[in-house]
Coordinates of C-alpha atoms in Angstrom, one line a residue:
X1 CA 51.7 -12.9 90.6
X2 CA 53.3 -13.2 87.2
X3 CA 50.9 -16.1 86.3
X4 CA 47.9 -13.9 87.3
X5 CA 49.1 -11.0 85.2
X6 CA 49.7 -13.3 82.2
X7 CA 46.2 -14.9 82.6
X8 CA 44.6 -11.4 82.9
X9 CA 46.4 -10.2 79.8
X10 CA 45.3 -13.3 78.0
X11 CA 41.6 -12.6 78.9
X12 CA 41.9 -9.0 77.7
X13 CA 43.4 -10.1 74.4
X14 CA 40.8 -12.8 74.0
X15 CA 38.0 -10.2 74.7
X16 CA 39.5 -7.8 72.1
X17 CA 39.8 -10.5 69.6
X18 CA 36.2 -11.5 70.2
X19 CA 35.0 -7.9 69.7
X20 CA 37.1 -7.6 66.5
X21 CA 35.8 -10.9 65.1
X22 CA 32.2 -9.9 65.9
X23 CA 32.6 -6.6 64.1
X24 CA 34.2 -8.3 61.1
X25 CA 31.4 -10.8 60.8
X26 CA 28.6 -8.1 61.0
X27 CA 27.8 -7.2 57.4
X28 CA 27.9 -3.6 56.4
X29 CA 24.5 -2.1 55.8
X30 CA 23.6 -2.2 52.1
X31 CA 20.7 -1.8 49.7
X32 CA 19.5 -4.7 47.6
X33 CA 17.1 -4.9 44.7
X34 CA 14.9 -7.8 43.5
X35 CA 12.3 -7.6 40.7
X36 CA 12.3 -3.8 41.0
X37 CA 11.8 -3.7 44.8
X38 CA 14.3 -2.7 47.4
X39 CA 15.4 -3.5 50.9
X40 CA 17.9 -2.0 53.3
X41 CA 19.8 -4.8 55.0
X42 CA 21.2 -4.1 58.5
X43 CA 23.1 -6.9 60.1
X44 CA 22.2 -8.9 57.0
X45 CA 18.4 -8.6 57.4
X46 CA 15.7 -6.3 56.0
X47 CA 15.4 -3.3 58.2
X48 CA 12.6 -0.7 58.3
X49 CA 13.7 2.8 59.3
X50 CA 11.2 4.0 62.0
X51 CA 12.9 7.4 61.9
X52 CA 12.8 10.9 63.2
X53 CA 15.0 13.9 62.3
X54 CA 16.4 16.4 64.8
X55 CA 16.2 20.1 64.1
X56 CA 19.1 21.6 62.1
X57 CA 20.9 22.9 65.1
X58 CA 20.2 20.1 67.5
X59 CA 23.2 17.9 66.6
X60 CA 25.4 19.6 69.3
X61 CA 26.1 17.6 72.5
X62 CA 24.3 20.2 74.7
X63 CA 21.1 19.7 72.7
X64 CA 21.1 15.9 72.7
X65 CA 19.2 15.3 76.0
X66 CA 16.1 16.8 74.4
X67 CA 16.7 14.8 71.2
X68 CA 17.0 11.5 73.1
X69 CA 13.9 12.3 75.2
X70 CA 11.9 12.7 72.0
X71 CA 13.4 9.7 70.3
X72 CA 12.5 7.5 73.3
X73 CA 8.9 8.9 73.4
X74 CA 8.5 8.2 69.7
X75 CA 9.7 4.6 69.8
X76 CA 11.9 5.3 66.8
X77 CA 14.7 2.9 65.9
X78 CA 16.7 5.4 63.8
X79 CA 17.7 9.0 64.4
X80 CA 18.6 11.3 61.5
X81 CA 21.0 14.0 62.7
X82 CA 23.4 16.5 61.1
X83 CA 27.1 16.5 60.9
X84 CA 28.4 20.1 60.5
X85 CA 31.3 20.8 58.2
X86 CA 32.0 23.9 60.1
X87 CA 32.5 21.8 63.3
X88 CA 34.3 18.9 61.6
X89 CA 37.0 21.0 59.9
X90 CA 37.4 24.3 61.8
X91 CA 40.8 24.8 60.2
X92 CA 42.0 23.6 56.8
X93 CA 43.0 19.9 57.0
X94 CA 42.5 19.8 60.8
X95 CA 39.5 17.5 61.7
X96 CA 37.6 17.3 64.9
X97 CA 35.4 14.2 65.3
X98 CA 34.5 14.8 69.0
X99 CA 30.8 15.5 68.2
X100 CA 30.6 12.4 66.0
X101 CA 32.1 10.3 68.8
X102 CA 29.4 11.7 71.1
X103 CA 26.7 10.8 68.7
X104 CA 28.0 7.3 68.3
X105 CA 28.4 6.7 72.0
X106 CA 25.0 8.1 73.0
X107 CA 23.2 6.3 70.1
X108 CA 24.6 3.0 71.3
X109 CA 23.5 3.8 74.9
X110 CA 20.0 4.4 73.6
X111 CA 20.0 1.4 71.2
X112 CA 19.2 3.6 68.2
X113 CA 20.7 3.5 64.8
X114 CA 21.9 6.7 63.0
X115 CA 21.5 8.3 59.6
X116 CA 24.1 11.0 59.4
X117 CA 23.3 14.2 57.4
X118 CA 26.4 15.8 55.9
X119 CA 25.8 19.5 56.0
X120 CA 28.6 20.3 53.6
X121 CA 28.6 22.5 50.5
X122 CA 24.8 22.7 50.3
X123 CA 22.2 23.1 53.0
X124 CA 18.8 24.1 51.5
X125 CA 20.6 25.6 48.5
X126 CA 23.0 27.7 50.5
X127 CA 26.6 27.3 51.7
X128 CA 26.0 28.3 55.3
X129 CA 27.6 25.2 56.8
X130 CA 30.9 25.7 55.1
X131 CA 33.8 26.4 57.6
X132 CA 34.6 30.0 58.4
X133 CA 37.9 29.8 56.5
X134 CA 36.0 29.1 53.3
X135 CA 33.4 31.7 53.9
X136 CA 36.1 34.3 54.3
X137 CA 37.6 33.5 50.8
X138 CA 34.7 34.1 48.4
X139 CA 37.1 34.4 45.5
X140 CA 38.4 30.9 46.0
X141 CA 35.0 29.4 47.0
X142 CA 32.5 31.4 45.0
X143 CA 28.8 31.5 45.0
X144 CA 26.5 31.4 41.9
X145 CA 26.2 34.4 39.6
X146 CA 22.6 35.1 38.7
X147 CA 21.3 36.0 35.3
X148 CA 21.6 39.8 36.0
X149 CA 25.2 39.4 37.2
X150 CA 24.2 39.5 40.9
X151 CA 25.8 37.1 43.3
X152 CA 23.2 34.5 44.7
X153 CA 23.3 32.9 48.1
X154 CA 24.2 29.5 46.7
X155 CA 27.5 27.8 46.1
X156 CA 28.7 27.3 42.5
X157 CA 28.9 23.7 41.4
X158 CA 31.7 24.8 39.0
X159 CA 34.2 25.8 41.8
X160 CA 36.9 23.2 41.8
X161 CA 38.4 24.5 45.1
X162 CA 35.0 23.9 46.8
X163 CA 34.7 20.5 45.3
X164 CA 38.2 19.5 46.4
X165 CA 37.6 20.7 49.9
X166 CA 34.3 18.9 50.2
X167 CA 35.8 15.7 48.8
X168 CA 38.6 15.9 51.3
X169 CA 36.4 16.5 54.3
X170 CA 33.7 14.0 53.4
X171 CA 36.3 11.3 52.7
X172 CA 37.9 12.1 56.1
X173 CA 34.5 11.6 57.8
X174 CA 33.9 8.3 56.2
X175 CA 37.4 7.1 56.8
X176 CA 37.0 7.9 60.5
X177 CA 33.6 6.4 60.7
X178 CA 34.8 3.1 59.3
X179 CA 37.3 2.6 62.2
X180 CA 35.1 4.3 64.9
X181 CA 31.9 2.4 64.1
X182 CA 32.6 -1.3 63.5
X183 CA 29.2 -2.2 64.9
X184 CA 27.5 -0.2 62.2
X185 CA 25.5 2.2 64.4
X186 CA 25.4 4.4 61.3
X187 CA 23.4 2.7 58.6
X188 CA 23.2 5.4 55.9
X189 CA 24.6 8.8 55.1
X190 CA 23.0 11.8 53.4
X191 CA 25.4 13.7 51.1
X192 CA 24.6 17.4 51.4
X193 CA 21.1 18.7 52.2
X194 CA 18.5 19.7 49.6
X195 CA 21.1 20.9 47.1
X196 CA 20.1 23.3 44.4
X197 CA 19.6 27.0 44.0
X198 CA 16.9 29.5 44.8
X199 CA 16.5 32.9 43.0
X200 CA 18.3 31.7 39.9
X201 CA 17.8 28.6 37.7
X202 CA 21.5 28.1 37.2
X203 CA 24.9 29.7 37.5
X204 CA 25.5 32.4 34.8
X205 CA 29.2 33.0 35.7
X206 CA 31.6 33.1 32.8
X207 CA 33.0 29.7 33.7
X208 CA 29.5 28.2 33.9
X209 CA 28.4 29.9 30.6
X210 CA 31.4 28.3 28.8
X211 CA 30.2 24.8 30.0
X212 CA 26.6 25.7 29.0
X213 CA 27.5 26.6 25.5
X214 CA 29.6 23.4 25.0
X215 CA 28.1 20.2 23.7
X216 CA 25.9 18.2 26.0
X217 CA 27.8 15.2 27.5
X218 CA 27.3 12.0 25.6
X219 CA 25.9 10.2 28.7
X220 CA 22.8 12.4 28.4
X221 CA 22.2 11.8 24.7
X222 CA 21.2 8.1 24.9
X223 CA 17.9 7.4 23.4
X224 CA 16.1 6.1 26.4
X225 CA 17.2 9.0 28.6
X226 CA 16.2 11.6 26.0
X227 CA 12.8 9.9 25.7
X228 CA 12.3 10.0 29.5
X229 CA 12.9 13.8 29.2
X230 CA 10.4 14.1 26.3
X231 CA 13.3 14.9 23.9
X232 CA 13.5 13.5 20.4
X233 CA 16.5 11.0 20.2
X234 CA 19.3 11.9 17.8
X235 CA 19.6 15.6 18.7
X236 CA 23.1 17.0 19.6
X237 CA 24.8 20.2 20.3
X238 CA 24.7 22.7 23.1
X239 CA 22.4 22.5 26.2
X240 CA 20.1 25.1 24.6
X241 CA 20.0 23.2 21.3
X242 CA 19.2 19.8 22.9
X243 CA 16.9 20.8 25.8
X244 CA 15.3 24.1 24.7
X245 CA 13.2 25.8 27.4
X246 CA 14.4 23.4 30.1
X247 CA 18.1 23.8 29.2
X248 CA 19.0 26.0 32.2
X249 CA 17.4 23.7 34.7
X250 CA 18.8 20.5 33.2
X251 CA 22.3 22.0 33.1
X252 CA 22.1 23.0 36.7
X253 CA 20.9 19.5 37.7
X254 CA 23.7 17.9 35.8
X255 CA 26.3 20.3 37.3
X256 CA 25.2 19.8 40.9
X257 CA 24.7 16.0 40.5
X258 CA 28.2 15.6 39.0
X259 CA 29.7 17.6 41.9
X260 CA 28.0 15.6 44.5
X261 CA 28.8 12.3 42.8
X262 CA 32.5 13.0 43.1
X263 CA 32.0 13.8 46.8
X264 CA 30.1 10.5 47.3
X265 CA 32.6 8.5 45.3
X266 CA 35.4 9.7 47.6
X267 CA 33.4 8.8 50.7
X268 CA 32.5 5.3 49.3
X269 CA 36.1 4.6 48.5
X270 CA 36.8 5.0 52.2
X271 CA 33.6 3.2 53.6
X272 CA 30.8 2.1 51.2
X273 CA 27.7 2.8 53.3
X274 CA 24.5 3.5 51.4
X275 CA 24.5 7.2 50.4
X276 CA 21.5 9.3 49.4
X277 CA 20.5 12.9 48.4
X278 CA 17.4 14.5 49.8
X279 CA 15.2 16.6 47.6
X280 CA 13.3 19.9 48.0
X281 CA 10.2 19.1 45.9
X282 CA 8.3 20.9 43.2
X283 CA 4.6 20.6 42.6
X284 CA 4.3 17.1 41.0
X285 CA 1.0 17.8 39.4
X286 CA 1.5 21.0 37.4
X287 CA 5.0 20.8 35.8
X288 CA 5.9 24.4 36.9
X289 CA 9.0 26.2 35.6
X290 CA 12.2 26.0 37.7
X291 CA 11.8 29.6 38.8
X292 CA 9.1 28.3 41.2
X293 CA 11.2 25.8 43.2
X294 CA 14.8 25.0 44.0
X295 CA 16.5 24.4 40.7
X296 CA 19.1 21.7 40.2
X297 CA 18.0 19.3 42.9
X298 CA 16.7 15.9 42.1
X299 CA 13.1 17.0 41.5
X300 CA 10.9 14.4 39.7
X301 CA 11.5 15.8 36.2
X302 CA 15.3 15.5 36.4
X303 CA 15.6 12.1 38.2
X304 CA 16.9 10.5 34.9
X305 CA 19.6 13.2 34.7
X306 CA 20.6 12.6 38.4
X307 CA 20.7 8.8 37.9
X308 CA 23.2 9.2 35.1
X309 CA 25.3 12.0 36.6
X310 CA 25.5 10.5 40.2
X311 CA 25.9 6.8 40.0
X312 CA 27.6 6.7 43.5
X313 CA 24.4 8.0 45.1
X314 CA 22.2 5.0 46.0
X315 CA 18.9 6.7 46.1
X316 CA 17.1 10.1 45.8
X317 CA 14.8 10.8 48.7
X318 CA 11.9 13.2 48.7
X319 CA 11.4 15.7 51.6
X320 CA 7.6 16.0 51.8
X321 CA 6.2 19.3 52.8
X322 CA 3.4 19.5 50.3
X323 CA -0.3 19.8 51.1
X324 CA -3.0 17.4 50.0
X325 CA -3.1 13.6 49.6
X326 CA -3.1 13.8 45.8
X327 CA 0.2 15.6 45.7
X328 CA 1.9 13.6 48.5
X329 CA 0.8 10.2 47.0
X330 CA 2.0 11.4 43.5
X331 CA 5.4 12.1 45.0
X332 CA 5.6 8.7 46.6
X333 CA 4.7 7.1 43.3
X334 CA 7.3 9.2 41.4
X335 CA 10.2 8.2 43.7
X336 CA 9.3 4.5 43.8
X337 CA 11.3 3.2 40.8
X338 CA 13.1 0.0 39.9
X339 CA 16.3 2.1 40.1
X340 CA 15.4 4.0 43.3
X341 CA 14.5 2.7 46.7
X342 CA 11.8 4.8 48.3
X343 CA 12.8 6.6 51.5
X344 CA 11.1 9.6 53.0
X345 CA 13.7 11.3 55.2
X346 CA 11.6 14.3 56.0
X347 CA 7.9 14.9 56.3
X348 CA 6.2 17.9 57.9
X349 CA 5.4 17.3 61.5
X350 CA 1.7 17.4 61.3
X351 CA -1.0 15.0 62.7
X352 CA -2.4 14.1 59.3
X353 CA 1.1 13.4 57.8
X354 CA 1.6 10.3 60.0
X355 CA -0.8 8.4 57.7
X356 CA 1.7 8.4 54.8
X357 CA 3.8 6.0 56.7
X358 CA 1.3 3.4 55.5
X359 CA 1.6 4.5 51.9
X360 CA 5.4 4.3 52.1
X361 CA 5.2 0.7 53.3
X362 CA 2.7 -0.2 50.6
X363 CA 5.2 1.1 48.0
X364 CA 8.0 -1.1 49.4
X365 CA 9.7 1.8 51.1
X366 CA 12.7 1.4 53.4
X367 CA 11.9 4.1 55.9
X368 CA 9.9 7.2 57.0
X369 CA 10.9 10.1 59.2
X370 CA 9.1 13.3 60.4
X371 CA 11.3 16.4 60.7
X372 CA 11.9 18.2 63.9
X373 CA 11.2 15.7 66.6
X374 CA 12.9 17.6 69.4
X375 CA 11.8 20.8 71.3
X376 CA 14.6 22.8 69.5
X377 CA 15.6 24.5 72.8
X378 CA 12.1 25.5 73.8
X379 CA 10.7 24.5 77.2
X380 CA 8.1 21.8 76.7
X381 CA 6.4 19.8 79.4
X382 CA 6.3 16.0 79.1
X383 CA 2.6 16.2 78.4
X384 CA 3.1 18.7 75.6
X385 CA 5.9 16.6 74.1
X386 CA 3.8 13.4 74.3
X387 CA 0.8 15.1 72.7
X388 CA 2.9 16.5 69.8
X389 CA 4.7 13.1 69.1
X390 CA 1.6 10.9 69.7
X391 CA 0.5 10.5 66.0
X392 CA 3.9 9.1 65.1
X393 CA 4.7 7.4 68.4
X394 CA 1.6 5.1 68.3
X395 CA 2.5 4.0 64.8
X396 CA 6.1 3.3 65.7
X397 CA 5.0 1.5 69.0
X398 CA 2.9 -0.8 66.9
X399 CA 5.6 -1.3 64.3
X400 CA 8.6 -1.9 66.6
X401 CA 7.9 -5.5 67.6
X402 CA 7.0 -6.5 64.1
X403 CA 9.6 -4.4 62.3
X404 CA 11.4 -7.4 60.7
X405 CA 8.1 -8.7 59.3
X406 CA 7.0 -5.3 58.0
X407 CA 10.4 -4.8 56.3
X408 CA 10.2 -8.2 54.7
X409 CA 6.6 -7.8 53.6
X410 CA 7.4 -4.4 52.1
X411 CA 10.3 -6.0 50.2
X412 CA 8.1 -8.8 49.0
X413 CA 5.3 -6.5 47.9
X414 CA 2.8 -8.0 50.2
X415 CA 1.5 -4.8 51.8
X416 CA -1.5 -2.9 50.5
X417 CA -2.7 0.3 52.1
X418 CA -5.3 3.1 51.9
X419 CA -5.0 6.6 53.5
X420 CA -7.9 8.9 54.0
X421 CA -8.2 11.7 51.5
X422 CA -9.6 15.2 52.1
X423 CA -13.0 14.2 50.9
X424 CA -13.2 11.3 53.5
X425 CA -14.5 9.0 50.7
X426 CA -14.5 5.2 51.3
X427 CA -11.8 3.2 49.4
X428 CA -11.3 -0.4 48.4
X429 CA -8.4 -2.8 48.4
X430 CA -8.4 -5.8 46.1
X431 CA -7.2 -9.0 47.8
X432 CA -7.7 -11.7 45.2
X433 CA -10.8 -13.7 46.4
X434 CA -11.9 -10.7 48.5
X435 CA -12.4 -7.0 48.3
X436 CA -11.9 -4.9 51.5
X437 CA -13.9 -1.7 51.8
X438 CA -12.6 0.8 54.2
X439 CA -14.6 3.8 55.4
X440 CA -13.1 6.5 57.5
X441 CA -14.4 8.0 60.7
X442 CA -15.0 7.4 64.4
X443 CA -18.0 6.4 66.5
X444 CA -20.4 3.4 66.3
X445 CA -19.9 1.2 63.2
X446 CA -23.5 2.0 62.0
X447 CA -23.1 5.7 62.6
X448 CA -19.5 6.8 61.7
X449 CA -18.7 10.4 62.0
X450 CA -16.1 12.0 59.7
X451 CA -12.7 12.4 61.2
X452 CA -12.0 16.2 61.8
X453 CA -8.7 15.8 59.9
X454 CA -8.0 13.1 57.2
X455 CA -6.0 10.8 59.5
X456 CA -7.6 7.4 58.8
X457 CA -5.5 4.7 57.3
X458 CA -5.3 0.9 57.0
X459 CA -2.7 -1.7 55.9
X460 CA -3.7 -5.2 54.8
X461 CA -1.3 -8.1 54.4
X462 CA -2.5 -11.3 52.7
X463 CA -1.5 -14.2 54.9
X464 CA -3.5 -16.8 52.8
X465 CA -6.5 -16.7 50.4
X466 CA -9.0 -16.1 53.3
X467 CA -6.7 -14.8 56.0
X468 CA -5.4 -11.3 56.5
X469 CA -3.5 -9.1 58.8
X470 CA -5.0 -5.6 59.2
X471 CA -3.4 -2.6 60.9
X472 CA -5.0 0.8 61.1
X473 CA -6.9 3.5 62.9
X474 CA -9.8 5.9 62.5
X475 CA -11.6 3.5 60.1
X476 CA -14.2 0.7 59.7
X477 CA -13.6 -2.4 57.6
X478 CA -15.9 -4.8 55.8
X479 CA -15.3 -7.4 53.0
X480 CA -17.1 -8.9 50.1
X481 CA -16.2 -12.1 48.1
X482 CA -15.2 -11.8 44.5
X483 CA -14.7 -14.1 41.5
X484 CA -16.6 -17.4 41.8
X485 CA -18.0 -16.4 45.2
X486 CA -19.2 -13.0 44.2
X487 CA -22.6 -12.2 45.6
X488 CA -22.5 -15.2 48.0
X489 CA -23.2 -14.8 51.7
X490 CA -20.1 -14.6 53.9
X491 CA -19.0 -14.1 57.5
X492 CA -16.0 -13.8 59.7
X493 CA -14.6 -17.0 60.9
X494 CA -12.5 -15.1 63.5
X495 CA -11.3 -11.6 64.2
X496 CA -8.4 -11.5 66.6
X497 CA -6.9 -8.4 68.1
X498 CA -3.3 -8.7 69.2
X499 CA 0.3 -7.9 68.3
X500 CA 3.4 -9.5 66.8
X501 CA 6.1 -10.8 69.2
X502 CA 9.2 -12.6 68.0
X503 CA 7.7 -13.1 64.5
X504 CA 4.4 -14.5 65.7
X505 CA 1.0 -13.0 66.1
X506 CA -0.1 -13.2 69.7
X507 CA -3.9 -12.7 70.2
X508 CA -5.1 -10.5 73.0
X509 CA -8.8 -11.2 72.5
X510 CA -11.3 -12.4 69.9
X511 CA -13.6 -9.6 68.6
X512 CA -17.2 -10.4 68.1
X513 CA -20.7 -9.1 68.7
X514 CA -20.7 -5.3 69.0
X515 CA -17.1 -5.1 67.9
X516 CA -17.7 -6.8 64.5
X517 CA -21.4 -6.2 63.8
X518 CA -22.5 -3.9 61.0
X519 CA -20.1 -5.5 58.5
X520 CA -16.9 -5.6 60.4
X521 CA -14.5 -4.2 63.0
X522 CA -14.3 -0.5 63.8
X523 CA -10.8 0.8 64.6
X524 CA -10.8 3.9 66.7
X525 CA -8.1 6.5 67.4
X526 CA -5.6 3.9 68.7
X527 CA -3.8 1.8 66.2
X528 CA -4.9 -1.8 66.2
X529 CA -3.4 -5.0 64.8
X530 CA -6.0 -7.5 63.7
X531 CA -5.8 -11.0 62.3
X532 CA -9.0 -11.7 60.3
X533 CA -10.2 -15.0 58.8
X534 CA -13.2 -15.1 56.3
X535 CA -15.4 -17.7 54.7
X536 CA -17.9 -17.5 51.9
X537 CA -20.9 -19.7 52.7

């Protein structure tokens, strides 16, 4: 009997050692950059976040069944879900990680990664997720003072007690996460949520005013940074003297970014996962004053300030709720930078917004996520849920088996894309020896009818000079040779419909005749993956 116990104990110890060794050899998720392009590495390989974000109050255990139902129906590989400061630290210094434990356990059961959203000092510009014990002590944890002296429903970035409390809590979360999640279920963490202030451009309290009237920090007076803000290099002095009419907003951006950077630094010291801050956007086309949007967040005009003020934040991520393809595509352009990986953690849950997934891929983005995937406590039938999720679910279903390839192609800059605009006009993609012309609509190829909504889209990946991978829906494609073959007759060598499995294209059928006449293949409402070979005669 003693020998059996000894052998059994040995097996247990061997099993535990194996688990520990496996965890130790699994690389921590990280962001990498090459030639100004970015990739998120998970388990050491490029990973594309096929994401979905739960509603704000759906991170509680009782709400998770609805969340997982939606996650499964969407075919997502990553769930974005809040962590609530008010739940994590119900009493000063006493931490409760039971909800986090539930999220980790259930995510592993569903084979889904997590992006945790720290609802701490800021949530949409307010302090509503601070613990009760902080809310009851407004003198110690003050809000902003507006220009007229009125208190504003937004936390002051100049309150050291608030900063110290947030640092302590976030560091505790990251410390716990490191030991509770050796398999890296959590791949990234959002620090705060849409920080900034509404109803006032900045804090006008006596403490804030003293900082505002002091000299601008030397980090912001470097020539390149000033030029990026359209300020003449060499200027010095107070915020008003250096930045003029934008001084209030720039001061608020610096103040909030410095606060959040200190929170992020404390978290990274415990567990250096990629960290990001999401952004409530301004109109990217009209340069409005900060009275028209949430001031102090990482809007496009203050990205240079945030990059200097918050070096422990890995990326700034736009939450896209704007109307119109021109605005949305401008935002995607603005947040695609050599110093900023593109990630869209929230997009309005509309049918037409699903098309921007393609634009994000073409910009080398690391992920995309619609907001509010679950029923939020409402009673929805399976049919209603499936209909609502369908525009995103079919894209993720297509992308899932080829996620590693899409992530690598995005990192390598091999993806080109078009998305339908509101005028439904045809668009072209230059492919070296060929141009692809994409028209949008449904119906017969020689009689396309406009899509009721601008939902058409197409991705093209160049596999070789005359061979391409095409993914899309609601569109029709044709090609024409360019360069030395311009004007020559041409034809399709082969058009194959299929899918990617284990890194290889597996054809389902060869398209010909009615399916490729009138210039090329028509792709209807269901997303298709095509491999196309061309020849100039």
